[in-house]
Amino acid sequence: MFLQTLVATGCATPALSWAQGAGGDLNIALLSQNSGNFAMYGEVVFKGATLALEERGHKILGRKINLLRRDDEGKPAIGVRRLTELVETSQVKFFTGNASSAVGLAESEIAAREKIVQYAGGGSDEFTGARCNPYTFQWSASPYTGCSATLEYVRKAFPNAKRVYTLTVDYAFGHSLLKYTKAAAPELGFELVGNDMHPLGERQYTQYFNKALAVKPDVILLLTAGSDFLAAVRQLSSYGLKDAVIAAPWAAELDELKELTPEMRAGLILGLNYHSSIDNPVNKAFVAAVTKRYQSLPTYAMAYAYDAFRTIFMAMEKANSVDPTAVAKTMEGMQFDSVHGPTSIDAKTHQTNRPYYVCVCKQPAALKEGADIADLVFQGSKLQPAALNQCTRA
């Protein structure tokens, strides 16, 4: 059965049937990028959302579910406009899908104002920190968990590595990663010897790598993502930094890495919010469904859309309601099995507490047709220390 979907990339469609009363359709939304720096995520999150709805036959509590899809273009103003249109014309009460933290945070203000549930997938700590609100939840791991897990593995695998140079994308997402790298690195015996900020959409990294060469780091930590990350790795492969460990706590999906040659990515240490080899019943069933439907293994964006909508639907059933306030209250402190195994949502901050994964890209000779290009080597689950959280919501 194919998804009952209403697709638009520009202005909102005319109002659709929706009612709080029994039998009315429920309109939910997927706002993600089909253009811009994270354009590669658009179709992938759509596939994950498709599976979540198909799993339930496109119905919840006797209502037909309509999924409305929009392209936020990676621009906060456009994301806010598209979401506002969906709320006003189609009575959307639940949404997911933002890859960009900047866009998602802008949309979170609409979630708070209109009292609609957002299950975010960006990497900024502000979703569950300084800009927390009663209606925004964060599916992705805390950036503290991501940074600490990646550095824990580097410490374990390279016990003599000490000096770390960071290259950071200059917006909310990168700032969060840098903040928590500074918190986690000293605890693991690392010394931060330099950092450069680069703008979103940067394509020339030689100036930053020249600075890195000058300080002779043991580890280069790329606190960037998407096409920025891919461009940095391409240029880094031709630089004289072959002896440095290259790691990225939160940078790209495994599918994106296929844009790099096997030689460019060999040995790269990558932090991930999801890996298809996670061993639990929910994830095994999800992987089997993806493999059957799409003839491929699922990656982070697909798992996010699937698992976020799946969680919202479970909360609706638990609350016996599609009222967003009732569903949000139910999600607070909820414990359940997800693609990560046993999972919970912090009642105050709305952070989803789950593991974070670290993989290492295979050497060219170890690659096999149809298999992952990286091996899962470590998982960490250190929660953000309460003293570092800035959520003041009661």
Tab-separated table of C-alpha atoms in Angstrom:
chain	number	residue	atom	x	y	z
A	1	MET	CA	0.000	0.000	0.000
A	2	PHE	CA	1.411	3.356	-0.959
A	3	LEU	CA	1.357	6.425	1.254
A	4	GLN	CA	-1.628	8.739	1.050
A	5	THR	CA	0.495	11.838	0.520
A	6	LEU	CA	-0.092	15.442	-0.392
A	7	VAL	CA	3.059	16.965	-1.839
A	8	ALA	CA	3.899	20.617	-2.402
A	9	THR	CA	7.153	22.490	-2.588
A	10	GLY	CA	5.918	26.042	-2.681
A	11	CYS	CA	2.762	27.663	-1.382
A	12	ALA	CA	0.289	25.789	0.780
A	13	THR	CA	-2.505	23.738	-0.724
A	14	PRO	CA	-6.171	24.522	0.005
A	15	ALA	CA	-7.515	23.533	3.399
A	16	LEU	CA	-8.141	19.817	3.895
A	17	SER	CA	-10.684	17.989	5.981
A	18	TRP	CA	-9.591	17.849	9.599
A	19	ALA	CA	-11.604	17.772	12.780
A	20	GLN	CA	-11.063	17.045	16.462
A	21	GLY	CA	-14.190	14.896	16.378
A	22	ALA	CA	-14.084	11.189	15.674
A	23	GLY	CA	-13.542	10.260	12.060
A	24	GLY	CA	-11.876	13.461	10.890
A	25	ASP	CA	-8.622	13.183	8.943
A	26	LEU	CA	-5.381	13.905	10.785
A	27	ASN	CA	-2.902	16.030	8.832
A	28	ILE	CA	0.745	15.727	9.844
A	29	ALA	CA	3.728	17.349	8.139
A	30	LEU	CA	7.237	16.595	7.000
A	31	LEU	CA	9.369	19.734	6.546
A	32	SER	CA	12.815	18.959	5.220
A	33	GLN	CA	15.289	20.059	2.594
A	34	ASN	CA	15.040	19.050	-1.028
A	35	SER	CA	17.443	21.840	-1.951
A	36	GLY	CA	20.387	23.505	-0.247
A	37	ASN	CA	23.220	22.098	1.885
A	38	PHE	CA	21.167	19.152	3.200
A	39	ALA	CA	19.195	18.436	0.031
A	40	MET	CA	20.264	14.785	0.118
A	41	TYR	CA	18.051	14.218	3.176
A	42	GLY	CA	14.730	15.161	1.573
A	43	GLU	CA	13.869	11.919	-0.173
A	44	VAL	CA	15.419	9.813	2.577
A	45	VAL	CA	13.279	11.234	5.388
A	46	PHE	CA	10.238	10.884	3.139
A	47	LYS	CA	10.939	7.169	2.747
A	48	GLY	CA	11.187	6.751	6.520
A	49	ALA	CA	7.932	8.595	7.089
A	50	THR	CA	6.285	6.459	4.415
A	51	LEU	CA	7.187	3.281	6.289
A	52	ALA	CA	5.875	4.610	9.607
A	53	LEU	CA	2.486	5.366	8.081
A	54	GLU	CA	2.304	2.157	6.058
A	55	GLU	CA	3.016	0.190	9.233
A	56	ARG	CA	-0.284	1.520	10.612
A	57	GLY	CA	-2.257	1.403	7.385
A	58	HIS	CA	-2.338	5.233	7.339
A	59	LYS	CA	-4.721	5.299	10.318
A	60	ILE	CA	-4.560	6.255	13.982
A	61	LEU	CA	-7.445	6.007	16.473
A	62	GLY	CA	-9.836	5.467	13.578
A	63	ARG	CA	-8.640	8.505	11.608
A	64	LYS	CA	-7.025	8.602	8.202
A	65	ILE	CA	-3.533	10.140	8.312
A	66	ASN	CA	-2.495	12.544	5.553
A	67	LEU	CA	1.184	13.429	5.264
A	68	LEU	CA	1.878	16.911	3.872
A	69	ARG	CA	5.393	17.451	2.589
A	70	ARG	CA	7.251	20.763	2.199
A	71	ASP	CA	10.757	21.871	1.199
A	72	ASP	CA	12.167	24.376	3.722
A	73	GLU	CA	15.202	24.954	1.433
A	74	GLY	CA	17.464	25.081	4.481
A	75	LYS	CA	16.314	28.640	5.187
A	76	PRO	CA	14.716	29.555	8.547
A	77	ALA	CA	12.379	32.182	7.072
A	78	ILE	CA	11.073	29.733	4.461
A	79	GLY	CA	10.659	26.963	7.023
A	80	VAL	CA	8.653	29.282	9.273
A	81	ARG	CA	6.485	30.436	6.384
A	82	ARG	CA	5.768	26.929	5.124
A	83	LEU	CA	4.940	25.672	8.617
A	84	THR	CA	2.674	28.645	9.314
A	85	GLU	CA	0.810	27.981	6.058
A	86	LEU	CA	0.326	24.339	7.033
A	87	VAL	CA	-1.047	25.288	10.432
A	88	GLU	CA	-3.404	27.941	9.066
A	89	THR	CA	-4.719	26.190	5.958
A	90	SER	CA	-4.434	22.492	6.801
A	91	GLN	CA	-4.659	22.435	10.608
A	92	VAL	CA	-1.370	20.549	10.985
A	93	LYS	CA	-0.722	19.700	14.639
A	94	PHE	CA	2.352	17.430	14.412
A	95	PHE	CA	5.520	17.727	12.312
A	96	THR	CA	9.049	16.397	11.887
A	97	GLY	CA	11.806	16.532	9.326
A	98	ASN	CA	14.192	19.467	9.722
A	99	ALA	CA	17.832	18.553	9.002
A	100	SER	CA	19.079	22.077	9.671
A	101	SER	CA	19.190	23.135	13.318
A	102	ALA	CA	18.773	26.776	12.350
A	103	VAL	CA	15.553	25.981	10.470
A	104	GLY	CA	14.278	23.636	13.166
A	105	LEU	CA	14.875	26.163	15.930
A	106	ALA	CA	13.004	28.836	13.999
A	107	GLU	CA	10.151	26.376	13.500
A	108	SER	CA	10.183	25.543	17.221
A	109	GLU	CA	8.942	29.062	17.937
A	110	ILE	CA	5.892	28.309	15.808
A	111	ALA	CA	5.443	25.008	17.665
A	112	ALA	CA	5.404	26.842	21.004
A	113	ARG	CA	3.126	29.632	19.795
A	114	GLU	CA	0.597	27.404	18.027
A	115	LYS	CA	0.856	24.536	20.551
A	116	ILE	CA	1.745	21.889	17.966
A	117	VAL	CA	4.141	18.987	18.468
A	118	GLN	CA	7.580	19.112	16.814
A	119	TYR	CA	9.902	16.090	16.941
A	120	ALA	CA	13.179	17.622	15.807
A	121	GLY	CA	16.147	15.907	14.188
A	122	GLY	CA	18.771	18.661	14.155
A	123	GLY	CA	21.961	18.650	16.189
A	124	SER	CA	21.727	21.838	18.255
A	125	ASP	CA	21.451	21.565	22.037
A	126	GLU	CA	19.124	24.570	22.052
A	127	PHE	CA	16.101	22.405	21.159
A	128	THR	CA	16.248	20.922	24.655
A	129	GLY	CA	18.292	23.707	26.240
A	130	ALA	CA	18.030	27.484	26.081
A	131	ARG	CA	15.106	27.418	23.619
A	132	CYS	CA	13.181	24.464	25.041
A	133	ASN	CA	9.403	24.670	25.044
A	134	PRO	CA	6.441	22.428	25.992
A	135	TYR	CA	5.855	21.246	22.412
A	136	THR	CA	9.324	20.614	20.927
A	137	PHE	CA	11.037	17.234	21.377
A	138	GLN	CA	14.479	16.144	20.167
A	139	TRP	CA	14.954	12.727	18.536
A	140	SER	CA	18.667	13.083	17.836
A	141	ALA	CA	21.063	12.351	20.656
A	142	SER	CA	22.343	15.256	22.690
A	143	PRO	CA	25.399	16.745	20.970
A	144	TYR	CA	27.184	16.136	24.279
A	145	THR	CA	26.478	12.413	23.908
A	146	GLY	CA	27.690	12.515	20.296
A	147	CYS	CA	30.921	14.345	21.043
A	148	SER	CA	31.763	12.295	24.123
A	149	ALA	CA	31.103	8.958	22.368
A	150	THR	CA	33.307	9.891	19.403
A	151	LEU	CA	36.147	11.112	21.603
A	152	GLU	CA	35.812	8.057	23.870
A	153	TYR	CA	36.414	5.828	20.873
A	154	VAL	CA	39.380	7.907	19.662
A	155	ARG	CA	40.912	7.662	23.131
A	156	LYS	CA	40.366	3.901	23.180
A	157	ALA	CA	41.725	3.296	19.669
A	158	PHE	CA	44.589	5.826	19.795
A	159	PRO	CA	45.801	5.987	23.397
A	160	ASN	CA	48.783	8.173	22.491
A	161	ALA	CA	46.768	10.853	20.719
A	162	LYS	CA	46.728	14.091	22.704
A	163	ARG	CA	46.458	17.207	20.535
A	164	VAL	CA	43.133	18.023	18.861
A	165	TYR	CA	42.436	20.662	16.213
A	166	THR	CA	38.770	21.476	15.460
A	167	LEU	CA	37.145	22.882	12.331
A	168	THR	CA	33.645	24.154	13.096
A	169	VAL	CA	30.733	25.298	10.939
A	170	ASP	CA	29.600	28.734	12.097
A	171	TYR	CA	25.943	28.308	13.071
A	172	ALA	CA	23.905	26.792	15.931
A	173	PHE	CA	24.750	23.165	15.128
A	174	GLY	CA	28.510	23.711	14.971
A	175	HIS	CA	28.490	25.870	18.080
A	176	SER	CA	26.845	23.040	20.039
A	177	LEU	CA	29.440	20.514	18.885
A	178	LEU	CA	32.302	22.845	19.784
A	179	LYS	CA	30.781	23.584	23.192
A	180	TYR	CA	30.596	19.912	24.079
A	181	THR	CA	33.947	19.037	22.560
A	182	LYS	CA	35.435	21.599	24.931
A	183	ALA	CA	33.550	19.937	27.801
A	184	ALA	CA	34.363	16.306	26.940
A	185	ALA	CA	37.914	16.510	25.549
A	186	PRO	CA	39.796	17.481	28.745
A	187	GLU	CA	38.025	14.730	30.696
A	188	LEU	CA	39.523	12.220	28.263
A	189	GLY	CA	43.032	13.682	28.341
A	190	PHE	CA	42.881	15.660	25.081
A	191	GLU	CA	44.330	19.125	24.575
A	192	LEU	CA	42.513	21.452	22.164
A	193	VAL	CA	45.271	23.197	20.211
A	194	GLY	CA	43.252	25.259	17.745
A	195	ASN	CA	39.866	25.933	16.159
A	196	ASP	CA	38.643	27.677	13.031
A	197	MET	CA	35.067	28.652	12.220
A	198	HIS	CA	33.929	28.310	8.621
A	199	PRO	CA	30.698	29.613	7.045
A	200	LEU	CA	27.896	27.326	5.906
A	201	GLY	CA	28.506	26.503	2.250
A	202	GLU	CA	32.302	26.838	2.456
A	203	ARG	CA	34.122	25.175	-0.426
A	204	GLN	CA	37.751	26.215	0.104
A	205	TYR	CA	39.446	24.743	3.171
A	206	THR	CA	43.138	25.193	2.417
A	207	GLN	CA	43.445	28.200	4.720
A	208	TYR	CA	42.186	26.137	7.659
A	209	PHE	CA	44.360	23.128	6.899
A	210	ASN	CA	47.440	25.330	6.693
A	211	LYS	CA	46.727	26.419	10.262
A	212	ALA	CA	46.221	22.821	11.319
A	213	LEU	CA	49.565	21.813	9.799
A	214	ALA	CA	51.287	24.528	11.806
A	215	VAL	CA	50.129	23.139	15.165
A	216	LYS	CA	50.756	19.467	14.257
A	217	PRO	CA	47.636	17.886	15.794
A	218	ASP	CA	47.217	14.198	16.534
A	219	VAL	CA	43.490	14.467	15.796
A	220	ILE	CA	41.536	16.653	13.394
A	221	LEU	CA	37.935	16.882	14.538
A	222	LEU	CA	35.513	18.056	11.849
A	223	LEU	CA	32.574	19.753	13.561
A	224	THR	CA	30.661	20.248	10.347
A	225	ALA	CA	28.153	18.346	8.242
A	226	GLY	CA	26.535	17.693	4.879
A	227	SER	CA	28.173	18.988	1.730
A	228	ASP	CA	30.535	21.139	3.828
A	229	PHE	CA	31.915	18.008	5.444
A	230	LEU	CA	32.294	16.187	2.127
A	231	ALA	CA	34.160	19.139	0.609
A	232	ALA	CA	36.485	19.299	3.619
A	233	VAL	CA	37.323	15.580	3.436
A	234	ARG	CA	38.025	15.761	-0.304
A	235	GLN	CA	40.528	18.552	0.207
A	236	LEU	CA	41.962	17.043	3.362
A	237	SER	CA	42.844	13.851	1.497
A	238	SER	CA	45.353	15.743	-0.634
A	239	TYR	CA	46.948	17.547	2.301
A	240	GLY	CA	49.958	16.600	4.349
A	241	LEU	CA	47.947	15.500	7.351
A	242	LYS	CA	47.956	11.772	6.715
A	243	ASP	CA	49.389	10.993	10.144
A	244	ALA	CA	46.524	12.713	11.969
A	245	VAL	CA	43.431	10.829	13.063
A	246	ILE	CA	40.425	12.258	11.210
A	247	ALA	CA	37.155	12.120	13.120
A	248	ALA	CA	33.738	13.714	12.771
A	249	PRO	CA	31.278	13.424	15.670
A	250	TRP	CA	28.186	14.348	13.654
A	251	ALA	CA	28.807	14.895	9.960
A	252	ALA	CA	27.189	12.665	7.357
A	253	GLU	CA	25.193	9.565	6.579
A	254	LEU	CA	26.946	6.511	5.237
A	255	ASP	CA	25.159	6.949	1.903
A	256	GLU	CA	26.653	10.434	1.597
A	257	LEU	CA	30.139	9.033	2.098
A	258	LYS	CA	29.738	7.116	-1.142
A	259	GLU	CA	30.344	10.460	-2.857
A	260	LEU	CA	33.939	10.121	-1.632
A	261	THR	CA	36.361	7.602	-3.086
A	262	PRO	CA	37.191	4.600	-0.871
A	263	GLU	CA	40.695	6.008	-0.483
A	264	MET	CA	39.408	9.392	0.728
A	265	ARG	CA	37.184	7.932	3.419
A	266	ALA	CA	39.341	4.951	4.512
A	267	GLY	CA	39.892	5.006	8.266
A	268	LEU	CA	37.595	7.989	8.820
A	269	ILE	CA	35.953	7.876	12.248
A	270	LEU	CA	32.327	8.924	12.074
A	271	GLY	CA	29.766	9.511	14.804
A	272	LEU	CA	26.227	8.466	13.889
A	273	ASN	CA	22.756	8.845	15.344
A	274	TYR	CA	21.876	5.494	13.816
A	275	HIS	CA	23.452	2.379	12.300
A	276	SER	CA	21.579	-0.410	10.561
A	277	SER	CA	23.322	-3.136	12.581
A	278	ILE	CA	21.779	-2.090	15.926
A	279	ASP	CA	20.599	-5.365	17.451
A	280	ASN	CA	17.051	-5.219	18.823
A	281	PRO	CA	13.617	-6.402	17.584
A	282	VAL	CA	12.288	-2.972	16.549
A	283	ASN	CA	15.340	-2.144	14.477
A	284	LYS	CA	15.534	-5.597	12.913
A	285	ALA	CA	11.943	-5.282	11.743
A	286	PHE	CA	12.646	-1.768	10.428
A	287	VAL	CA	15.755	-2.906	8.519
A	288	ALA	CA	13.829	-5.814	7.019
A	289	ALA	CA	11.048	-3.469	5.863
A	290	VAL	CA	13.530	-1.015	4.326
A	291	THR	CA	15.467	-3.774	2.597
A	292	LYS	CA	12.281	-5.239	1.139
A	293	ARG	CA	10.855	-1.902	0.014
A	294	TYR	CA	13.963	0.011	-1.092
A	295	GLN	CA	16.591	-2.715	-1.623
A	296	SER	CA	19.038	-0.847	0.590
A	297	LEU	CA	20.045	-0.446	4.211
A	298	PRO	CA	18.470	2.391	6.216
A	299	THR	CA	20.499	5.374	7.376
A	300	TYR	CA	20.042	8.124	9.962
A	301	ALA	CA	17.544	10.371	8.159
A	302	MET	CA	15.296	7.446	7.255
A	303	ALA	CA	15.453	6.033	10.783
A	304	TYR	CA	14.715	9.475	12.231
A	305	ALA	CA	11.545	10.048	10.213
A	306	TYR	CA	10.319	6.505	10.816
A	307	ASP	CA	11.081	6.417	14.527
A	308	ALA	CA	9.892	9.967	15.282
A	309	PHE	CA	6.484	9.411	13.686
A	310	ARG	CA	6.281	5.936	15.219
A	311	THR	CA	6.862	7.471	18.669
A	312	ILE	CA	4.244	10.176	18.121
A	313	PHE	CA	1.714	7.543	17.057
A	314	MET	CA	2.463	5.449	20.166
A	315	ALA	CA	1.933	8.548	22.324
A	316	MET	CA	-1.393	9.234	20.586
A	317	GLU	CA	-2.546	5.726	21.371
A	318	LYS	CA	-1.346	5.981	24.958
A	319	ALA	CA	-3.154	9.318	25.384
A	320	ASN	CA	-6.154	8.053	23.377
A	321	SER	CA	-6.112	11.452	21.715
A	322	VAL	CA	-4.727	13.413	18.776
A	323	ASP	CA	-4.828	16.655	20.743
A	324	PRO	CA	-1.233	17.980	20.630
A	325	THR	CA	-1.238	19.135	24.265
A	326	ALA	CA	-2.372	15.724	25.482
A	327	VAL	CA	0.157	13.951	23.236
A	328	ALA	CA	3.010	16.230	24.358
A	329	LYS	CA	2.192	15.544	28.016
A	330	THR	CA	2.190	11.813	27.295
A	331	MET	CA	5.580	11.985	25.572
A	332	GLU	CA	7.139	13.605	28.638
A	333	GLY	CA	8.942	10.846	30.532
A	334	MET	CA	7.635	8.158	28.164
A	335	GLN	CA	9.594	4.894	28.118
A	336	PHE	CA	9.376	2.626	25.093
A	337	ASP	CA	11.281	0.413	22.674
A	338	SER	CA	12.591	2.214	19.594
A	339	VAL	CA	15.082	1.450	16.826
A	340	HIS	CA	17.707	2.086	19.540
A	341	GLY	CA	16.245	-0.452	21.965
A	342	PRO	CA	15.052	0.765	25.396
A	343	THR	CA	14.461	4.514	25.039
A	344	SER	CA	13.055	7.320	27.173
A	345	ILE	CA	12.218	11.005	26.794
A	346	ASP	CA	13.353	13.411	29.508
A	347	ALA	CA	10.235	14.893	31.083
A	348	LYS	CA	11.685	18.400	31.474
A	349	THR	CA	14.036	18.942	28.544
A	350	HIS	CA	12.255	16.651	26.017
A	351	GLN	CA	15.592	15.118	25.006
A	352	THR	CA	15.290	11.536	23.758
A	353	ASN	CA	17.750	9.478	25.792
A	354	ARG	CA	19.297	6.810	23.585
A	355	PRO	CA	22.774	5.607	22.518
A	356	TYR	CA	25.078	7.265	19.994
A	357	TYR	CA	27.160	5.201	17.579
A	358	VAL	CA	30.691	5.395	16.215
A	359	CYS	CA	31.859	3.655	13.052
A	360	VAL	CA	35.095	3.447	11.091
A	361	CYS	CA	35.131	3.528	7.295
A	362	LYS	CA	36.533	0.382	5.726
A	363	GLN	CA	39.755	0.154	3.791
A	364	PRO	CA	39.223	-0.260	0.025
A	365	ALA	CA	40.267	-3.924	0.066
A	366	ALA	CA	37.655	-4.742	2.732
A	367	LEU	CA	34.668	-3.364	0.836
A	368	LYS	CA	32.020	-5.840	-0.264
A	369	GLU	CA	29.170	-5.373	-2.705
A	370	GLY	CA	25.921	-4.412	-0.996
A	371	ALA	CA	27.420	-4.122	2.484
A	372	ASP	CA	27.941	-1.065	4.660
A	373	ILE	CA	31.061	0.959	3.909
A	374	ALA	CA	31.797	1.341	7.623
A	375	ASP	CA	31.864	-0.935	10.667
A	376	LEU	CA	30.078	-0.099	13.902
A	377	VAL	CA	32.855	-0.119	16.514
A	378	PHE	CA	31.511	1.668	19.590
A	379	GLN	CA	28.429	3.124	21.200
A	380	GLY	CA	28.212	5.606	24.034
A	381	SER	CA	25.278	6.879	26.043
A	382	LYS	CA	26.628	9.540	28.406
A	383	LEU	CA	23.833	11.979	29.090
A	384	GLN	CA	24.361	15.712	29.022
A	385	PRO	CA	25.350	16.836	32.543
A	386	ALA	CA	22.484	18.727	34.158
A	387	ALA	CA	24.805	21.644	34.904
A	388	LEU	CA	25.322	22.157	31.141
A	389	ASN	CA	21.625	22.221	30.282
A	390	GLN	CA	19.996	25.650	29.975
A	391	CYS	CA	16.329	24.626	29.798
A	392	THR	CA	14.451	26.686	32.382
A	393	ARG	CA	10.978	25.334	31.608
A	394	ALA	CA	9.250	24.203	34.801
